[in-house]
mmCIF file of C-alpha atoms in Angstrom:
data_model
loop_
_atom_site.group_PDB
_atom_site.id
_atom_site.type_symbol
_atom_site.label_atom_id
_atom_site.label_comp_id
_atom_site.label_asym_id
_atom_site.label_seq_id
_atom_site.Cartn_x
_atom_site.Cartn_y
_atom_site.Cartn_z
ATOM 1 C CA UNK M 1466 -3.262 -19.782 9.718
ATOM 2 C CA UNK M 1467 -2.354 -19.607 13.426
ATOM 3 C CA UNK M 1468 -4.160 -22.904 14.100
ATOM 4 C CA UNK M 1469 -2.125 -24.560 11.378
ATOM 5 C CA UNK M 1470 1.124 -23.347 12.983
ATOM 6 C CA UNK M 1471 -0.014 -24.523 16.426
ATOM 7 C CA UNK M 1472 -0.681 -27.996 15.065
ATOM 8 C CA UNK M 1473 2.776 -28.092 13.507
ATOM 9 C CA UNK M 1474 4.402 -27.022 16.775
ATOM 10 C CA UNK M 1475 2.569 -29.782 18.631
ATOM 11 C CA UNK M 1476 3.674 -32.277 15.987
ATOM 12 C CA UNK M 1477 7.284 -31.101 16.328
ATOM 13 C CA UNK M 1478 7.101 -31.550 20.096
ATOM 14 C CA UNK M 1479 5.709 -35.068 19.760
ATOM 15 C CA UNK M 1480 8.337 -36.048 17.185
ATOM 16 C CA UNK M 1481 11.200 -34.685 19.276
ATOM 17 C CA UNK M 1482 9.888 -36.413 22.406
ATOM 18 C CA UNK M 1483 9.650 -39.688 20.489
ATOM 19 C CA UNK M 1484 13.119 -39.145 19.073
ATOM 20 C CA UNK M 1485 14.627 -38.505 22.503
ATOM 21 C CA UNK M 1486 12.823 -41.530 23.902
ATOM 22 C CA UNK M 1487 14.184 -43.713 21.098
ATOM 23 C CA UNK M 1488 17.708 -42.425 21.608
ATOM 24 C CA UNK M 1489 17.472 -43.092 25.356
ATOM 25 C CA UNK M 1490 16.176 -46.631 24.866
ATOM 26 C CA UNK M 1491 18.738 -47.223 22.138
ATOM 27 C CA UNK M 1492 21.484 -46.387 24.608
ATOM 28 C CA UNK M 1493 19.985 -48.782 27.159
ATOM 29 C CA UNK M 1494 19.556 -51.748 24.807
ATOM 30 C CA UNK M 1495 22.506 -51.252 22.484
ATOM 31 C CA UNK M 1496 24.461 -54.076 24.097
ATOM 32 C CA UNK M 1497 21.557 -56.527 24.054
ATOM 33 C CA UNK M 1498 20.062 -55.974 20.581
ATOM 34 C CA UNK M 1499 22.240 -54.238 17.974
ATOM 35 C CA UNK M 1500 19.440 -54.325 15.389
ATOM 36 C CA UNK M 1501 17.244 -52.340 17.768
ATOM 37 C CA UNK M 1502 19.992 -49.749 18.036
ATOM 38 C CA UNK M 1503 20.137 -49.447 14.236
ATOM 39 C CA UNK M 1504 16.365 -49.171 14.030
ATOM 40 C CA UNK M 1505 16.173 -46.436 16.684
ATOM 41 C CA UNK M 1506 19.062 -44.504 15.143
ATOM 42 C CA UNK M 1507 17.428 -44.561 11.729
ATOM 43 C CA UNK M 1508 14.085 -43.588 13.209
ATOM 44 C CA UNK M 1509 15.712 -40.759 15.138
ATOM 45 C CA UNK M 1510 17.425 -39.401 12.035
ATOM 46 C CA UNK M 1511 14.148 -39.526 10.112
ATOM 47 C CA UNK M 1512 12.330 -37.847 12.982
ATOM 48 C CA UNK M 1513 14.917 -35.070 13.126
ATOM 49 C CA UNK M 1514 14.702 -34.627 9.335
ATOM 50 C CA UNK M 1515 10.914 -34.441 9.601
ATOM 51 C CA UNK M 1516 11.235 -31.876 12.371
ATOM 52 C CA UNK M 1517 13.516 -29.729 10.241
ATOM 53 C CA UNK M 1518 11.070 -29.980 7.360
ATOM 54 C CA UNK M 1519 8.204 -28.882 9.624
ATOM 55 C CA UNK M 1520 10.278 -25.939 10.880
ATOM 56 C CA UNK M 1521 11.050 -25.060 7.268
ATOM 57 C CA UNK M 1522 7.336 -25.228 6.377
ATOM 58 C CA UNK M 1523 6.436 -22.971 9.314
ATOM 59 C CA UNK M 1524 9.132 -20.469 8.325
ATOM 60 C CA UNK M 1525 8.021 -20.544 4.678
ATOM 61 C CA UNK M 1526 4.382 -19.953 5.638
ATOM 62 C CA UNK M 1527 5.359 -17.136 7.981
ATOM 63 C CA UNK M 1528 7.457 -15.456 5.291
ATOM 64 C CA UNK M 1529 4.638 -15.887 2.790
ATOM 65 C CA UNK M 1530 2.189 -14.276 5.223
ATOM 66 C CA UNK M 1531 4.595 -11.407 5.900
ATOM 67 C CA UNK M 1532 5.095 -10.828 2.168
ATOM 68 C CA UNK M 1533 1.331 -10.827 1.579
ATOM 69 C CA UNK M 1534 0.817 -8.356 4.432
ATOM 70 C CA UNK M 1535 3.509 -6.087 2.972
ATOM 71 C CA UNK M 1536 1.877 -6.254 -0.464
ATOM 72 C CA UNK M 1537 -1.510 -5.513 1.061
ATOM 73 C CA UNK M 1538 -0.086 -2.535 2.928
ATOM 74 C CA UNK M 1539 1.505 -1.240 -0.279
ATOM 75 C CA UNK M 1540 -1.793 -1.623 -2.143
ATOM 76 C CA UNK M 1541 -3.655 0.206 0.630
ATOM 77 C CA UNK M 1542 -1.122 3.042 0.458
ATOM 78 C CA UNK M 1543 -1.482 3.202 -3.320
ATOM 79 C CA UNK M 1544 -5.260 3.291 -2.969
ATOM 80 C CA UNK M 1545 -5.022 6.094 -0.410
ATOM 81 C CA UNK M 1546 -2.650 8.075 -2.633
ATOM 82 C CA UNK M 1547 -4.891 7.555 -5.654
ATOM 83 C CA UNK M 1548 -7.907 8.728 -3.654
ATOM 84 C CA UNK M 1549 -6.039 11.852 -2.500
ATOM 85 C CA UNK M 1550 -4.949 12.575 -6.070
ATOM 86 C CA UNK M 1551 -8.510 12.120 -7.322
ATOM 87 C CA UNK M 1552 -9.812 14.512 -4.671
ATOM 88 C CA UNK M 1553 -7.117 17.053 -5.536
ATOM 89 C CA UNK M 1554 -7.908 16.724 -9.229
ATOM 90 C CA UNK M 1555 -11.638 17.154 -8.580
ATOM 91 C CA UNK M 1556 -10.908 20.280 -6.505
ATOM 92 C CA UNK M 1557 -8.761 21.744 -9.261
ATOM 93 C CA UNK M 1558 -11.462 20.987 -11.822
ATOM 94 C CA UNK M 1559 -13.993 22.840 -9.652
ATOM 95 C CA UNK M 1560 -11.616 25.796 -9.313
ATOM 96 C CA UNK M 1561 -10.984 25.877 -13.055
ATOM 97 C CA UNK M 1562 -14.707 25.668 -13.798
ATOM 98 C CA UNK M 1563 -15.422 28.507 -11.356
ATOM 99 C CA UNK M 1564 -12.667 30.610 -12.964
ATOM 100 C CA UNK M 1565 -14.055 29.906 -16.435
ATOM 101 C CA UNK M 1566 -17.573 30.842 -15.357
ATOM 102 C CA UNK M 1567 -16.316 34.028 -13.668
ATOM 103 C CA UNK M 1568 -14.321 35.019 -16.751
ATOM 104 C CA UNK M 1569 -17.292 34.248 -19.009
ATOM 105 C CA UNK M 1570 -19.513 36.421 -16.847
ATOM 106 C CA UNK M 1571 -16.996 39.297 -16.932
ATOM 107 C CA UNK M 1572 -16.599 38.921 -20.696
ATOM 108 C CA UNK M 1573 -20.387 39.081 -21.090
ATOM 109 C CA UNK M 1574 -20.409 42.336 -19.083
ATOM 110 C CA UNK M 1575 -17.594 43.663 -21.269
ATOM 111 C CA UNK M 1576 -19.491 42.657 -24.418
ATOM 112 C CA UNK M 1577 -22.653 44.422 -23.208
ATOM 113 C CA UNK M 1578 -20.687 47.574 -22.430
ATOM 114 C CA UNK M 1579 -19.187 47.517 -25.929
ATOM 115 C CA UNK M 1580 -22.619 46.987 -27.489
ATOM 116 C CA UNK M 1581 -24.007 49.973 -25.572
ATOM 117 C CA UNK M 1582 -20.963 52.021 -26.618
ATOM 118 C CA UNK M 1583 -19.807 52.674 -23.073
ATOM 119 C CA UNK M 1584 -16.146 52.556 -24.006
ATOM 120 C CA UNK M 1585 -14.685 54.070 -20.830
ATOM 121 C CA UNK M 1586 -16.502 51.565 -18.635
ATOM 122 C CA UNK M 1587 -15.525 48.798 -21.086
ATOM 123 C CA UNK M 1588 -11.851 49.833 -20.856
ATOM 124 C CA UNK M 1589 -11.928 49.813 -17.041
ATOM 125 C CA UNK M 1590 -13.808 46.504 -17.148
ATOM 126 C CA UNK M 1591 -11.157 45.070 -19.484
ATOM 127 C CA UNK M 1592 -8.377 46.277 -17.154
ATOM 128 C CA UNK M 1593 -10.153 44.742 -14.173
ATOM 129 C CA UNK M 1594 -10.693 41.547 -16.165
ATOM 130 C CA UNK M 1595 -6.992 41.381 -17.104
ATOM 131 C CA UNK M 1596 -5.844 42.016 -13.528
ATOM 132 C CA UNK M 1597 -8.296 39.479 -12.186
ATOM 133 C CA UNK M 1598 -7.224 36.893 -14.732
ATOM 134 C CA UNK M 1599 -3.539 37.387 -13.931
ATOM 135 C CA UNK M 1600 -4.146 37.138 -10.202
ATOM 136 C CA UNK M 1601 -6.411 34.115 -10.394
ATOM 137 C CA UNK M 1602 -4.773 32.179 -13.170
ATOM 138 C CA UNK M 1603 -1.063 32.732 -12.648
ATOM 139 C CA UNK M 1604 -0.869 32.933 -8.866
ATOM 140 C CA UNK M 1605 -1.727 29.296 -8.035
ATOM 141 C CA UNK M 1606 0.453 27.887 -10.792
ATOM 142 C CA UNK M 1607 3.673 29.611 -9.770
ATOM 143 C CA UNK M 1608 4.546 31.849 -6.848
ATOM 144 C CA UNK M 1609 7.650 33.223 -8.553
ATOM 145 C CA UNK M 1610 7.462 37.031 -8.763
ATOM 146 C CA UNK M 1611 9.475 37.114 -11.993
ATOM 147 C CA UNK M 1612 6.686 35.364 -13.885
ATOM 148 C CA UNK M 1613 3.920 37.738 -12.790
#
């Protein structure tokens, strides 16, 4: 894209140099050949119009490139945010799975104690299970002491 702009700048320089040359020669020969003066004036106007069009094209291309870069940056930021959210979600899934496995293990111990009719140990196990569940489950969700 830079090479394309460089070529346009060179073309603008050539056109403006030609235009200035025509205007200069038109001023020199205006008394001798009026038709030449008309020709050079028309050519100069067309050259200036072409120059403005080239400047417009360069500006349009530059704005288009800037817009595309901004869109690309926004997409990269969205991708980064999505990746962070996916990692956070995966971490929370692992934490939830670990909590479920821990609770399942404690419930299995409680069930075995009840089957062996060790009710006092089962009661203390149930209390420990309840306390553990409240600490693990409710603490990360909300730090408000009124909810605990």
